[in-house]
């Protein structure tokens, strides 16, 4: 049996049918997630230039999961984490060092699953577990959770904007990945949404992993949003989801820093999608690119700050309350604008990732770049 999806077994889905692949993406993720894929495709142009600077972006997909267990006859809860590593390089050798870094150091340090995709079976497998080999992930988890079918999570209607989702697909995703949409995009969403997500209380993607010139690893993360405005002085700040902070901290404790980057929307309206990136080329000079290097010390300092609700629309269900901690623009480094040469931005990403950039941003910089509607 192949991977089960909300659209039927993967073996029954025509992988060269772009309409079918579009439906998988549009119906499986909230609109903001699809727009995030568009932003990642824009950033891929910068990341492709990093190799010449000694930074290798690795062909690895990494997912972090959380299981919350309530003890019998007690309100006490325990939290169990796991890493799911999928090395999709041709030689399958890119994740060897990463697996050693993420490997549990004790019985209370969670789990590590080394995964792969089999094209002929059209399914994801765990390489080895407790003496068994080549174990289908879904079958393994169904048995572990004592379920008969996966409980797929479908995003709520309130977090799907049909127009924005369709625009993100046709104007961004399909044009960027037209050469191999299934392998480069859809398959990775199936890994998270179908093979893993149905069985866990929390699931987080790690955007991109790279190896720096000193052979350390870093997560390269990019978000597309505008700042929160508070107080009579209209102070600006950006929120980082508490769950994401915990994942970043778990990485940092293993020596993997995060370069948290933001592509700042020039129009501060949550209803604005990514269409302006292609339809309003003149606005690109107003799209500010920011970066903040997050190591363990910095993350622990941020996590001491007051946590605030961000609104249910940020959640997958459209109902769950999300919380975040906030970082001011002056804590970020200015990388440039979307109108600057690709090579220049890539150079600044390199400098920011290695802690060698000193171009702090400011509230006024973002206010000056804002486009009033």
XYZ file of C-alpha atoms in Angstrom:
373
model
C 0.000 0.000 0.000
C 1.250 3.482 -0.826
C 1.024 6.614 1.324
C -2.561 7.444 2.283
C -3.603 11.062 1.692
C -6.899 12.955 2.083
C -7.153 12.609 -1.720
C -6.734 8.837 -1.772
C -3.646 6.575 -1.941
C -0.666 8.337 -3.490
C -0.330 5.509 -6.012
C -3.689 6.556 -7.504
C -2.766 10.225 -7.947
C -1.358 11.234 -11.374
C 1.876 13.019 -10.541
C 2.033 14.881 -13.852
C -1.447 16.411 -13.511
C -0.848 20.008 -12.440
C -4.506 20.558 -11.517
C -4.417 17.564 -9.190
C -1.157 18.739 -7.612
C -2.642 22.222 -7.176
C -5.634 20.783 -5.346
C -3.355 18.850 -2.989
C -1.541 22.047 -2.047
C -4.533 24.392 -1.944
C -6.750 22.020 0.091
C -4.062 20.777 2.469
C -2.592 24.038 3.763
C -3.795 27.430 4.876
C -3.278 30.300 2.450
C -0.455 31.779 4.535
C 1.497 28.533 4.217
C 1.199 28.568 0.422
C 2.325 32.185 0.372
C 5.246 31.111 2.538
C 6.241 28.687 -0.227
C 6.200 31.610 -2.674
C 8.505 33.598 -0.387
C 10.819 30.591 -0.050
C 11.005 30.375 -3.834
C 12.027 34.052 -3.966
C 14.698 33.419 -1.329
C 15.969 30.352 -3.177
C 17.544 32.758 -5.667
C 19.649 34.226 -2.862
C 20.415 30.822 -1.353
C 21.644 29.522 -4.709
C 24.392 32.154 -4.601
C 25.676 31.076 -1.171
C 27.587 28.046 -2.450
C 30.228 30.287 -3.978
C 30.751 31.788 -0.511
C 31.376 28.453 1.177
C 27.829 27.924 2.480
C 26.112 24.712 1.362
C 22.311 24.571 1.549
C 21.619 20.919 2.290
C 19.039 18.700 0.522
C 17.457 17.716 3.836
C 13.907 17.978 5.147
C 13.634 18.155 8.928
C 10.447 18.017 10.993
C 10.042 18.393 14.758
C 7.065 16.750 16.491
C 5.506 16.973 19.936
C 3.354 14.399 21.730
C 1.528 15.485 24.887
C 0.749 12.651 27.292
C -1.559 12.935 30.276
C -0.738 10.502 33.037
C -3.500 8.226 34.238
C -5.224 9.402 37.446
C -3.283 12.671 37.273
C -3.487 16.041 35.567
C 0.269 15.993 35.087
C 1.446 16.076 31.475
C 4.618 14.871 29.857
C 5.999 16.164 26.565
C 7.763 13.866 24.121
C 9.656 15.313 21.157
C 11.061 13.695 18.042
C 13.106 14.681 14.982
C 12.222 13.288 11.547
C 15.140 13.545 9.116
C 14.711 12.970 5.370
C 17.933 13.174 3.358
C 16.822 13.529 -0.277
C 20.265 13.920 -1.817
C 21.134 11.419 -4.558
C 23.788 9.720 -2.422
C 21.770 10.074 0.831
C 24.933 11.167 2.664
C 24.116 14.814 3.446
C 22.514 14.155 6.839
C 25.179 11.978 8.468
C 26.616 14.711 10.709
C 23.175 16.230 11.349
C 21.839 12.895 12.606
C 24.702 12.666 15.078
C 23.919 16.164 16.368
C 20.210 15.408 16.791
C 20.610 11.909 18.199
C 19.024 11.533 21.667
C 21.524 11.711 24.499
C 19.324 9.791 26.941
C 15.951 8.137 27.468
C 14.285 11.492 28.187
C 15.736 13.274 25.151
C 13.080 12.242 22.636
C 13.566 10.271 19.439
C 15.266 10.517 16.063
C 13.802 8.882 12.954
C 15.921 8.518 9.812
C 13.499 8.550 6.865
C 13.446 8.120 3.096
C 10.989 8.129 0.202
C 10.591 5.106 -2.095
C 9.405 6.084 -5.567
C 8.182 2.651 -6.604
C 6.181 2.187 -3.397
C 5.160 5.869 -3.338
C 5.588 5.915 0.412
C 7.840 7.234 3.190
C 9.821 4.803 5.325
C 11.863 4.741 8.524
C 15.213 3.127 7.750
C 15.540 1.205 11.008
C 13.812 0.998 14.391
C 14.311 -1.518 17.190
C 15.857 -4.070 14.870
C 13.275 -3.686 12.097
C 14.163 -2.035 8.781
C 12.315 -0.223 5.987
C 9.179 0.520 8.018
C 6.353 2.557 6.390
C 5.882 5.637 8.591
C 2.077 5.627 8.467
C 1.806 1.926 9.308
C 4.307 2.382 12.135
C 2.405 5.322 13.608
C -1.049 3.752 13.142
C 0.122 0.738 15.112
C 1.811 2.935 17.712
C -1.310 5.092 18.152
C -3.710 2.135 17.872
C -5.591 3.717 14.980
C -6.997 2.167 11.819
C -6.743 5.227 9.538
C -4.772 8.498 9.760
C -6.685 11.436 11.240
C -5.717 14.011 8.631
C -5.889 17.642 9.688
C -7.669 19.802 7.162
C -7.242 23.575 7.581
C -10.344 25.474 8.614
C -12.263 27.450 5.996
C -11.440 30.614 7.952
C -7.722 30.273 7.160
C -8.210 29.484 3.461
C -8.710 32.416 1.130
C -9.457 30.806 -2.219
C -8.261 33.788 -4.250
C -4.983 34.116 -2.329
C -4.312 30.387 -2.459
C -4.951 30.209 -6.205
C -2.849 33.326 -6.775
C 0.011 31.926 -4.698
C -0.049 28.716 -6.712
C -0.344 30.057 -10.258
C 1.668 33.275 -9.881
C 4.390 31.885 -7.634
C 4.667 28.178 -6.913
C 3.851 26.657 -10.311
C 6.016 29.138 -12.225
C 9.014 28.660 -9.927
C 8.834 24.872 -9.733
C 7.253 23.984 -13.082
C 10.125 21.649 -13.949
C 9.321 19.282 -11.086
C 6.465 20.501 -8.928
C 5.772 17.121 -7.337
C 9.296 16.314 -6.173
C 10.310 19.822 -5.141
C 7.115 20.955 -3.406
C 4.198 18.525 -3.147
C 6.228 15.572 -1.893
C 7.639 17.621 0.964
C 4.159 18.758 2.027
C 3.005 15.103 1.958
C 5.953 14.125 4.187
C 4.776 16.531 6.870
C 0.992 16.669 6.354
C 0.278 12.990 5.637
C 3.129 10.823 6.905
C 3.722 12.705 10.170
C 1.190 15.383 11.175
C -1.908 13.171 11.724
C -0.272 11.501 14.715
C 1.101 14.417 16.763
C -0.070 17.343 18.894
C 2.527 19.709 17.445
C 4.460 19.661 14.162
C 7.047 22.172 12.923
C 8.998 22.407 9.665
C 12.630 23.470 9.708
C 12.853 25.671 6.603
C 16.369 25.215 5.209
C 19.524 23.805 6.729
C 22.962 24.922 5.627
C 26.572 24.082 6.434
C 28.760 27.109 7.121
C 32.456 27.404 6.150
C 33.471 26.329 9.692
C 31.399 23.120 9.230
C 28.720 24.153 11.721
C 25.046 24.023 10.773
C 22.459 26.793 10.656
C 18.749 26.999 9.954
C 17.878 29.616 7.320
C 14.318 30.739 7.997
C 12.313 33.412 6.181
C 8.946 34.971 7.048
C 6.761 37.427 5.123
C 4.943 39.887 7.377
C 4.692 43.443 8.631
C 5.440 44.715 12.160
C 3.062 45.075 15.065
C 2.414 48.714 16.018
C 1.898 49.494 19.714
C 1.659 52.471 22.047
C 1.239 56.195 21.473
C 4.707 56.366 19.909
C 3.750 53.616 17.421
C 6.621 51.343 18.419
C 7.254 48.445 16.074
C 8.022 44.798 16.788
C 7.884 41.340 15.178
C 6.493 38.266 16.882
C 8.121 34.841 16.909
C 5.732 32.004 17.703
C 6.451 30.326 21.049
C 6.470 26.865 19.475
C 9.005 28.009 16.896
C 11.167 29.476 19.638
C 11.204 26.107 21.418
C 12.248 24.341 18.195
C 14.986 26.919 17.575
C 16.209 26.429 21.152
C 16.281 22.658 20.699
C 18.430 23.169 17.590
C 20.666 25.721 19.324
C 21.308 23.310 22.200
C 22.800 20.996 19.578
C 24.976 23.753 18.112
C 22.618 24.683 15.242
C 21.861 28.415 15.172
C 18.967 30.004 13.284
C 19.153 32.980 10.951
C 15.633 34.364 11.311
C 14.898 36.516 8.257
C 11.879 38.676 7.483
C 10.701 39.993 4.146
C 8.711 42.984 5.388
C 5.422 43.602 3.585
C 5.413 47.186 2.272
C 1.644 47.449 2.790
C 0.777 46.718 6.412
C -2.405 44.788 5.784
C -2.893 41.165 6.848
C -5.222 40.620 3.897
C -2.446 41.399 1.397
C -1.047 38.290 -0.262
C 2.098 37.829 -2.351
C 0.617 39.007 -5.662
C 2.252 42.408 -5.398
C 5.687 40.771 -5.803
C 4.860 40.104 -9.453
C 2.120 42.629 -10.197
C 3.700 45.737 -8.662
C 7.392 45.511 -9.511
C 7.914 49.139 -8.485
C 7.091 48.202 -4.886
C 10.105 45.898 -4.608
C 12.311 48.790 -3.479
C 10.018 49.141 -0.465
C 10.346 45.483 0.567
C 12.920 45.525 3.370
C 14.868 42.343 4.175
C 15.890 41.826 7.808
C 17.855 39.126 9.643
C 18.568 38.165 13.243
C 21.040 35.474 14.286
C 19.576 33.350 17.078
C 21.930 31.296 19.226
C 21.090 29.628 22.542
C 21.908 32.686 24.659
C 19.821 35.030 22.491
C 16.885 32.624 22.405
C 16.850 32.221 26.184
C 16.833 36.003 26.563
C 13.878 36.344 24.161
C 11.973 33.591 25.964
C 12.167 35.573 29.203
C 10.045 38.287 27.594
C 6.302 38.532 28.095
C 4.275 36.266 25.844
C 1.298 37.755 23.988
C -1.569 36.316 21.942
C -1.248 36.786 18.173
C -4.759 35.856 17.089
C -6.453 32.597 16.137
C -6.081 33.304 12.408
C -2.428 32.348 12.766
C -3.361 28.772 13.688
C -4.080 25.826 11.397
C -7.626 25.449 12.720
C -8.410 29.162 12.755
C -9.559 28.728 16.355
C -6.529 27.876 18.486
C -4.903 30.748 20.313
C -1.321 31.358 19.263
C 1.233 33.105 21.443
C 4.468 34.830 20.561
C 7.283 36.867 22.026
C 8.358 40.065 20.330
C 11.596 41.434 18.903
C 12.154 45.070 17.894
C 13.489 46.173 14.474
C 16.696 47.493 16.076
C 17.539 43.914 17.080
C 17.600 42.912 13.399
C 20.252 43.511 10.767
C 19.364 45.210 7.475
C 20.149 42.964 4.485
C 18.847 45.302 1.768
C 15.668 45.476 -0.268
C 14.096 43.175 -2.812
C 15.227 45.631 -5.485
C 18.935 45.201 -4.659
C 21.196 42.858 -6.691
C 20.841 39.185 -5.772
C 24.594 38.802 -5.218
C 24.607 41.708 -2.738
C 21.780 40.253 -0.670
C 23.404 36.809 -0.711
C 26.652 38.338 0.551
C 24.793 40.040 3.399
C 23.000 36.791 4.293
C 26.432 35.160 4.533
C 27.689 37.952 6.793
C 24.584 37.784 8.979
C 24.772 33.985 9.255
C 28.365 34.178 10.461
C 27.750 37.134 12.801
C 29.822 39.618 10.778
C 27.250 42.223 9.804
C 26.621 45.483 11.668
C 23.759 47.252 9.919
C 21.018 47.491 12.562
C 17.540 48.290 11.312
C 15.212 50.814 12.962
C 11.557 51.639 13.366
C 11.981 54.694 11.166
C 13.540 52.655 8.368
C 10.435 50.471 8.193
C 8.067 53.401 8.499
C 9.874 55.148 5.627
C 9.478 52.040 3.451
C 5.805 51.598 4.241
C 3.352 52.148 1.381
C 0.126 53.767 2.571
C -3.017 52.425 0.951
